[in-house]
Amino acid sequence: MMTVSSRSFWGGMSQAFLWALLLSVGVIVVYPLLWMALGGFKSNSQIFEQPFALPLQWSFANYLSAWRGVQGYMVSSLLITAVSTVTTVFISAWAAFGLTRTPMPAKPLVTAIVLGGMMLSPTVALVPLVRMLQSLGLYDTHWALIILYTAFRVPFTTFLIRAYMLDLPRDLDEAAMMDGASPGQIFRRIILPLCRPIIMSCIVLHILFAWNEYLFAMIFTNNPSVQTLPVGLTSMMSKQGTDFAQVFAAMTISALPIVIIFFLTQRYFIRGLTEGIGK
């Protein structure tokens, strides 16, 4: 039989091992970001001679120069990410509401068609999409990326919100209908507030996708005033390929908004993906 002292010993050992593992994972994740951020304060010579040392001089000259180079791309990324996030989440939430809370003929077939969009590879549709956007006069505009990001993310976002809505009690809908609420009012005033965790998760996921997406942004834009940060960073690295300090500073500026957003919303993000109100 295992005594109380031996159980507490092994319990303490497992706890220490868990903390050591989490600390190791944290170092593996954080250290490259920290090394990149510190590289923006160094000179090229120090990066090569002392890559793991602290900067000799804490000057923001590299960051200021990098900001002047990427600020136009930053504005485009902010605009495209914000608009596509709003449109994607709203359309997906409304579609999920229709697929779960309203009667319609052939609902399983409609659900399969909507969710089947997740199986469509974006690379397969590149050529027809280029021709279509050119014929519509939307090629090389912000709207081209907004429409594409929305279209290709709606099926996945609908899948997540629909799975969450299936656990919501239908008694709420029936009570609201007895009080005279319309389907639109039920959606806005009851379902959307209850789906806040999964909606926050979908917002974070879409921001991560739209902010870092490169293929569509490279193919469907040519004008620097329209191009997003990933394309701008690639262009900057080709022009400043030997100025690694400035490149590191630009990469840090690009990653900073995503890191801040994730840390501010991580509680809702994890809760939305792991919890259900019907538990």
C-alpha positions as a Markdown table, in Angstrom:
| # | Residue | x | y | z |
|---|---|---|---|---|
| 1 | Met | 0.0 | 0.0 | 0.0 |
| 2 | Met | 1.2 | 3.5 | -0.8 |
| 3 | Thr | 1.5 | 5.7 | 2.2 |
| 4 | Val | 0.3 | 9.3 | 2.4 |
| 5 | Ser | 3.9 | 10.7 | 2.3 |
| 6 | Ser | 4.8 | 8.7 | -0.8 |
| 7 | Arg | 1.7 | 9.8 | -2.6 |
| 8 | Ser | 2.5 | 13.5 | -1.7 |
| 9 | Phe | 6.1 | 12.9 | -2.9 |
| 10 | Trp | 5.0 | 11.5 | -6.3 |
| 11 | Gly | 2.3 | 14.2 | -6.5 |
| 12 | Gly | 4.9 | 16.9 | -6.0 |
| 13 | Met | 7.3 | 15.3 | -8.5 |
| 14 | Ser | 4.5 | 15.2 | -11.2 |
| 15 | Gln | 3.6 | 18.8 | -10.4 |
| 16 | Ala | 7.3 | 19.8 | -10.7 |
| 17 | Phe | 7.6 | 17.9 | -14.0 |
| 18 | Leu | 4.5 | 19.6 | -15.4 |
| 19 | Trp | 5.8 | 23.0 | -14.5 |
| 20 | Ala | 9.2 | 22.3 | -16.0 |
| 21 | Leu | 7.6 | 21.1 | -19.2 |
| 22 | Leu | 5.4 | 24.2 | -19.4 |
| 23 | Leu | 8.3 | 26.4 | -18.7 |
| 24 | Ser | 10.4 | 24.7 | -21.5 |
| 25 | Val | 7.5 | 25.1 | -24.0 |
| 26 | Gly | 7.2 | 28.7 | -23.0 |
| 27 | Val | 10.9 | 29.4 | -23.6 |
| 28 | Ile | 10.8 | 27.6 | -26.9 |
| 29 | Val | 7.8 | 29.8 | -28.0 |
| 30 | Val | 8.9 | 33.1 | -26.6 |
| 31 | Tyr | 12.6 | 33.1 | -27.1 |
| 32 | Pro | 12.6 | 33.4 | -31.0 |
| 33 | Leu | 10.2 | 36.3 | -30.7 |
| 34 | Leu | 12.3 | 38.0 | -28.1 |
| 35 | Trp | 15.5 | 37.3 | -30.1 |
| 36 | Met | 13.8 | 38.9 | -33.2 |
| 37 | Ala | 12.7 | 41.9 | -31.2 |
| 38 | Leu | 16.1 | 42.5 | -29.7 |
| 39 | Gly | 17.7 | 42.1 | -33.1 |
| 40 | Gly | 15.9 | 45.2 | -34.2 |
| 41 | Phe | 17.9 | 47.2 | -31.6 |
| 42 | Lys | 21.3 | 45.9 | -32.8 |
| 43 | Ser | 23.5 | 46.8 | -35.7 |
| 44 | Asn | 24.3 | 44.3 | -38.5 |
| 45 | Ser | 27.8 | 43.7 | -37.2 |
| 46 | Gln | 26.5 | 42.9 | -33.7 |
| 47 | Ile | 23.9 | 40.5 | -35.1 |
| 48 | Phe | 26.7 | 38.5 | -36.8 |
| 49 | Glu | 29.4 | 38.9 | -34.1 |
| 50 | Gln | 27.2 | 38.6 | -31.0 |
| 51 | Pro | 23.8 | 37.1 | -32.1 |
| 52 | Phe | 22.8 | 36.1 | -28.5 |
| 53 | Ala | 24.0 | 39.1 | -26.6 |
| 54 | Leu | 21.9 | 42.1 | -25.5 |
| 55 | Pro | 22.1 | 45.2 | -27.8 |
| 56 | Leu | 25.0 | 47.5 | -27.1 |
| 57 | Gln | 22.8 | 50.6 | -27.7 |
| 58 | Trp | 19.1 | 50.7 | -27.2 |
| 59 | Ser | 18.3 | 52.8 | -30.3 |
| 60 | Phe | 14.9 | 52.9 | -32.0 |
| 61 | Ala | 16.4 | 54.0 | -35.3 |
| 62 | Asn | 15.9 | 50.6 | -36.9 |
| 63 | Tyr | 12.3 | 50.5 | -35.7 |
| 64 | Leu | 11.6 | 54.1 | -37.0 |
| 65 | Ser | 13.1 | 53.3 | -40.4 |
| 66 | Ala | 11.1 | 50.0 | -40.5 |
| 67 | Trp | 7.9 | 51.7 | -39.6 |
| 68 | Arg | 8.3 | 54.2 | -42.4 |
| 69 | Gly | 8.7 | 51.3 | -44.8 |
| 70 | Val | 5.7 | 49.2 | -43.6 |
| 71 | Gln | 3.2 | 51.8 | -42.4 |
| 72 | Gly | 1.3 | 51.7 | -45.8 |
| 73 | Tyr | 1.1 | 47.9 | -45.8 |
| 74 | Met | 0.0 | 48.1 | -42.1 |
| 75 | Val | -3.0 | 50.3 | -43.1 |
| 76 | Ser | -4.0 | 47.9 | -45.8 |
| 77 | Ser | -3.7 | 44.9 | -43.5 |
| 78 | Leu | -5.8 | 46.6 | -40.8 |
| 79 | Leu | -8.5 | 47.6 | -43.3 |
| 80 | Ile | -8.8 | 44.3 | -45.0 |
| 81 | Thr | -8.6 | 42.3 | -41.7 |
| 82 | Ala | -11.2 | 44.4 | -39.9 |
| 83 | Val | -13.7 | 44.5 | -42.8 |
| 84 | Ser | -13.3 | 40.8 | -43.7 |
| 85 | Thr | -13.6 | 39.8 | -40.0 |
| 86 | Val | -16.9 | 41.6 | -39.5 |
| 87 | Thr | -18.4 | 40.3 | -42.7 |
| 88 | Thr | -17.2 | 36.7 | -42.2 |
| 89 | Val | -18.4 | 36.5 | -38.6 |
| 90 | Phe | -21.8 | 38.1 | -39.3 |
| 91 | Ile | -22.5 | 36.0 | -42.4 |
| 92 | Ser | -21.4 | 32.8 | -40.6 |
| 93 | Ala | -23.4 | 33.5 | -37.5 |
| 94 | Trp | -26.6 | 34.3 | -39.6 |
| 95 | Ala | -26.0 | 31.1 | -41.6 |
| 96 | Ala | -25.5 | 29.0 | -38.5 |
| 97 | Phe | -28.7 | 30.5 | -37.0 |
| 98 | Gly | -30.6 | 29.5 | -40.1 |
| 99 | Leu | -29.1 | 26.0 | -40.2 |
| 100 | Thr | -29.9 | 25.3 | -36.5 |
| 101 | Arg | -32.9 | 27.4 | -35.4 |
| 102 | Thr | -35.2 | 27.9 | -38.3 |
| 103 | Pro | -37.2 | 25.3 | -40.4 |
| 104 | Met | -36.2 | 24.9 | -44.0 |
| 105 | Pro | -36.6 | 22.2 | -46.7 |
| 106 | Ala | -33.6 | 19.9 | -47.3 |
| 107 | Lys | -31.7 | 21.4 | -44.4 |
| 108 | Pro | -29.2 | 18.5 | -44.2 |
| 109 | Leu | -28.4 | 19.0 | -47.9 |
| 110 | Val | -28.0 | 22.7 | -47.5 |
| 111 | Thr | -25.7 | 22.2 | -44.4 |
| 112 | Ala | -23.6 | 19.7 | -46.4 |
| 113 | Ile | -23.2 | 22.2 | -49.3 |
| 114 | Val | -22.2 | 25.1 | -46.9 |
| 115 | Leu | -19.8 | 23.0 | -44.9 |
| 116 | Gly | -18.5 | 21.4 | -48.0 |
| 117 | Gly | -16.8 | 24.6 | -48.9 |
| 118 | Met | -14.1 | 23.7 | -46.3 |
| 119 | Met | -12.9 | 21.0 | -48.8 |
| 120 | Leu | -12.2 | 23.5 | -51.6 |
| 121 | Ser | -8.5 | 24.3 | -51.9 |
| 122 | Pro | -7.8 | 28.0 | -52.7 |
| 123 | Thr | -5.0 | 27.2 | -55.0 |
| 124 | Val | -7.3 | 25.2 | -57.3 |
| 125 | Ala | -9.5 | 28.3 | -57.9 |
| 126 | Leu | -6.8 | 30.8 | -58.4 |
| 127 | Val | -7.0 | 31.1 | -62.2 |
| 128 | Pro | -10.8 | 31.5 | -62.5 |
| 129 | Leu | -10.8 | 33.9 | -59.5 |
| 130 | Val | -8.3 | 36.1 | -61.2 |
| 131 | Arg | -10.4 | 36.2 | -64.4 |
| 132 | Met | -13.6 | 36.8 | -62.4 |
| 133 | Leu | -12.1 | 39.7 | -60.4 |
| 134 | Gln | -10.6 | 41.3 | -63.4 |
| 135 | Ser | -13.9 | 41.2 | -65.3 |
| 136 | Leu | -15.6 | 42.8 | -62.2 |
| 137 | Gly | -13.0 | 45.5 | -62.0 |
| 138 | Leu | -12.0 | 44.4 | -58.5 |
| 139 | Tyr | -8.6 | 43.1 | -59.2 |
| 140 | Asp | -5.8 | 44.9 | -57.3 |
| 141 | Thr | -8.2 | 46.5 | -54.8 |
| 142 | His | -8.9 | 46.0 | -51.2 |
| 143 | Trp | -12.3 | 44.6 | -52.0 |
| 144 | Ala | -10.7 | 41.7 | -53.9 |
| 145 | Leu | -9.0 | 40.4 | -50.7 |
| 146 | Ile | -12.0 | 41.2 | -48.5 |
| 147 | Ile | -14.3 | 39.2 | -50.7 |
| 148 | Leu | -11.9 | 36.3 | -51.0 |
| 149 | Tyr | -11.1 | 36.1 | -47.3 |
| 150 | Thr | -14.8 | 36.2 | -46.5 |
| 151 | Ala | -15.8 | 33.6 | -49.0 |
| 152 | Phe | -13.1 | 31.0 | -48.1 |
| 153 | Arg | -13.5 | 31.5 | -44.3 |
| 154 | Val | -17.3 | 31.4 | -44.1 |
| 155 | Pro | -17.7 | 27.6 | -44.3 |
| 156 | Phe | -15.2 | 27.0 | -41.4 |
| 157 | Thr | -16.6 | 29.8 | -39.3 |
| 158 | Thr | -20.1 | 28.6 | -39.9 |
| 159 | Phe | -19.1 | 25.1 | -38.8 |
| 160 | Leu | -17.7 | 26.4 | -35.5 |
| 161 | Ile | -20.7 | 28.6 | -34.7 |
| 162 | Arg | -23.3 | 26.0 | -35.8 |
| 163 | Ala | -21.7 | 23.4 | -33.5 |
| 164 | Tyr | -22.0 | 25.9 | -30.6 |
| 165 | Met | -25.6 | 26.8 | -31.4 |
| 166 | Leu | -26.7 | 23.2 | -31.5 |
| 167 | Asp | -26.2 | 23.1 | -27.7 |
| 168 | Leu | -28.2 | 26.2 | -27.0 |
| 169 | Pro | -31.6 | 25.3 | -25.4 |
| 170 | Arg | -34.5 | 25.9 | -27.8 |
| 171 | Asp | -36.8 | 26.9 | -24.9 |
| 172 | Leu | -35.3 | 30.4 | -25.3 |
| 173 | Asp | -36.5 | 30.7 | -28.9 |
| 174 | Glu | -39.9 | 29.4 | -28.0 |
| 175 | Ala | -40.2 | 31.9 | -25.0 |
| 176 | Ala | -39.1 | 34.8 | -27.2 |
| 177 | Met | -41.6 | 33.8 | -30.0 |
| 178 | Met | -44.4 | 33.7 | -27.4 |
| 179 | Asp | -43.4 | 37.3 | -26.4 |
| 180 | Gly | -43.7 | 38.3 | -30.1 |
| 181 | Ala | -40.1 | 38.4 | -31.0 |
| 182 | Ser | -39.2 | 38.0 | -34.7 |
| 183 | Pro | -36.4 | 35.7 | -35.9 |
| 184 | Gly | -34.2 | 38.7 | -36.4 |
| 185 | Gln | -34.8 | 39.9 | -32.9 |
| 186 | Ile | -34.2 | 36.4 | -31.5 |
| 187 | Phe | -30.9 | 36.3 | -33.4 |
| 188 | Arg | -29.7 | 39.7 | -32.3 |
| 189 | Arg | -30.9 | 39.8 | -28.7 |
| 190 | Ile | -30.7 | 36.2 | -27.6 |
| 191 | Ile | -28.6 | 33.9 | -29.8 |
| 192 | Leu | -25.7 | 36.3 | -30.5 |
| 193 | Pro | -25.1 | 37.3 | -26.8 |
| 194 | Leu | -25.1 | 33.6 | -25.8 |
| 195 | Cys | -22.6 | 32.8 | -28.6 |
| 196 | Arg | -20.1 | 35.4 | -27.5 |
| 197 | Pro | -17.3 | 33.0 | -26.6 |
| 198 | Ile | -17.4 | 31.1 | -29.9 |
| 199 | Ile | -17.7 | 34.4 | -31.8 |
| 200 | Met | -14.7 | 35.8 | -30.1 |
| 201 | Ser | -12.8 | 32.6 | -31.0 |
| 202 | Cys | -13.9 | 33.0 | -34.6 |
| 203 | Ile | -12.8 | 36.6 | -34.6 |
| 204 | Val | -9.3 | 35.7 | -33.3 |
| 205 | Leu | -9.0 | 32.8 | -35.8 |
| 206 | His | -10.0 | 35.0 | -38.7 |
| 207 | Ile | -7.6 | 37.8 | -37.7 |
| 208 | Leu | -4.8 | 35.4 | -37.5 |
| 209 | Phe | -5.7 | 34.1 | -41.0 |
| 210 | Ala | -6.2 | 37.5 | -42.7 |
| 211 | Trp | -3.2 | 39.1 | -41.1 |
| 212 | Asn | -0.8 | 36.4 | -42.2 |
| 213 | Glu | -2.3 | 35.3 | -45.5 |
| 214 | Tyr | 0.2 | 35.6 | -48.3 |
| 215 | Leu | -0.9 | 33.7 | -51.4 |
| 216 | Phe | -4.0 | 35.7 | -52.3 |
| 217 | Ala | -2.4 | 39.0 | -51.2 |
| 218 | Met | 0.5 | 38.3 | -53.6 |
| 219 | Ile | -1.5 | 37.2 | -56.6 |
| 220 | Phe | -4.5 | 39.6 | -56.4 |
| 221 | Thr | -2.6 | 42.8 | -55.7 |
| 222 | Asn | 0.2 | 44.7 | -57.5 |
| 223 | Asn | -0.1 | 48.2 | -56.2 |
| 224 | Pro | 2.0 | 48.8 | -52.9 |
| 225 | Ser | -0.9 | 50.9 | -51.6 |
| 226 | Val | -3.1 | 47.8 | -51.7 |
| 227 | Gln | -0.7 | 45.1 | -50.7 |
| 228 | Thr | -0.7 | 43.7 | -47.1 |
| 229 | Leu | 2.0 | 43.3 | -44.6 |
| 230 | Pro | 3.2 | 39.7 | -45.6 |
| 231 | Val | 3.8 | 40.9 | -49.2 |
| 232 | Gly | 5.3 | 44.2 | -47.9 |
| 233 | Leu | 7.7 | 42.3 | -45.7 |
| 234 | Thr | 8.8 | 40.1 | -48.6 |
| 235 | Ser | 9.4 | 43.2 | -50.8 |
| 236 | Met | 11.3 | 44.8 | -47.9 |
| 237 | Met | 13.5 | 41.8 | -47.4 |
| 238 | Ser | 14.3 | 41.7 | -51.1 |
| 239 | Lys | 15.3 | 45.4 | -51.0 |
| 240 | Gln | 17.0 | 45.4 | -47.5 |
| 241 | Gly | 18.3 | 41.9 | -47.6 |
| 242 | Thr | 21.6 | 42.8 | -46.0 |
| 243 | Asp | 20.1 | 45.1 | -43.4 |
| 244 | Phe | 19.0 | 42.3 | -41.0 |
| 245 | Ala | 18.4 | 44.7 | -38.1 |
| 246 | Gln | 15.8 | 46.7 | -40.0 |
| 247 | Val | 14.2 | 43.4 | -41.3 |
| 248 | Phe | 13.9 | 42.1 | -37.7 |
| 249 | Ala | 12.4 | 45.4 | -36.6 |
| 250 | Ala | 9.8 | 45.3 | -39.4 |
| 251 | Met | 8.9 | 41.6 | -38.5 |
| 252 | Thr | 8.5 | 42.6 | -34.9 |
| 253 | Ile | 6.2 | 45.5 | -35.8 |
| 254 | Ser | 4.2 | 43.0 | -37.9 |
| 255 | Ala | 3.9 | 40.4 | -35.2 |
| 256 | Leu | 3.1 | 42.8 | -32.3 |
| 257 | Pro | -0.6 | 43.5 | -33.0 |
| 258 | Ile | -1.4 | 39.8 | -33.3 |
| 259 | Val | 0.5 | 39.0 | -30.1 |
| 260 | Ile | -1.4 | 41.8 | -28.2 |
| 261 | Ile | -4.8 | 40.7 | -29.6 |
| 262 | Phe | -4.2 | 37.0 | -28.7 |
| 263 | Phe | -3.2 | 37.8 | -25.1 |
| 264 | Leu | -6.2 | 40.2 | -24.6 |
| 265 | Thr | -8.7 | 37.6 | -26.0 |
| 266 | Gln | -7.1 | 34.3 | -25.0 |
| 267 | Arg | -9.7 | 33.7 | -22.2 |
| 268 | Tyr | -12.6 | 34.0 | -24.7 |
| 269 | Phe | -10.7 | 32.1 | -27.4 |
| 270 | Ile | -10.1 | 29.0 | -25.2 |
| 271 | Arg | -13.5 | 29.1 | -23.7 |
| 272 | Gly | -15.3 | 29.3 | -27.0 |
| 273 | Leu | -13.5 | 26.3 | -28.4 |
| 274 | Thr | -13.8 | 24.1 | -25.3 |
| 275 | Glu | -17.0 | 25.0 | -23.6 |
| 276 | Gly | -20.7 | 24.7 | -24.6 |
| 277 | Ile | -23.6 | 26.3 | -22.9 |
| 278 | Gly | -25.6 | 23.1 | -23.0 |
| 279 | Lys | -23.3 | 21.3 | -20.6 |
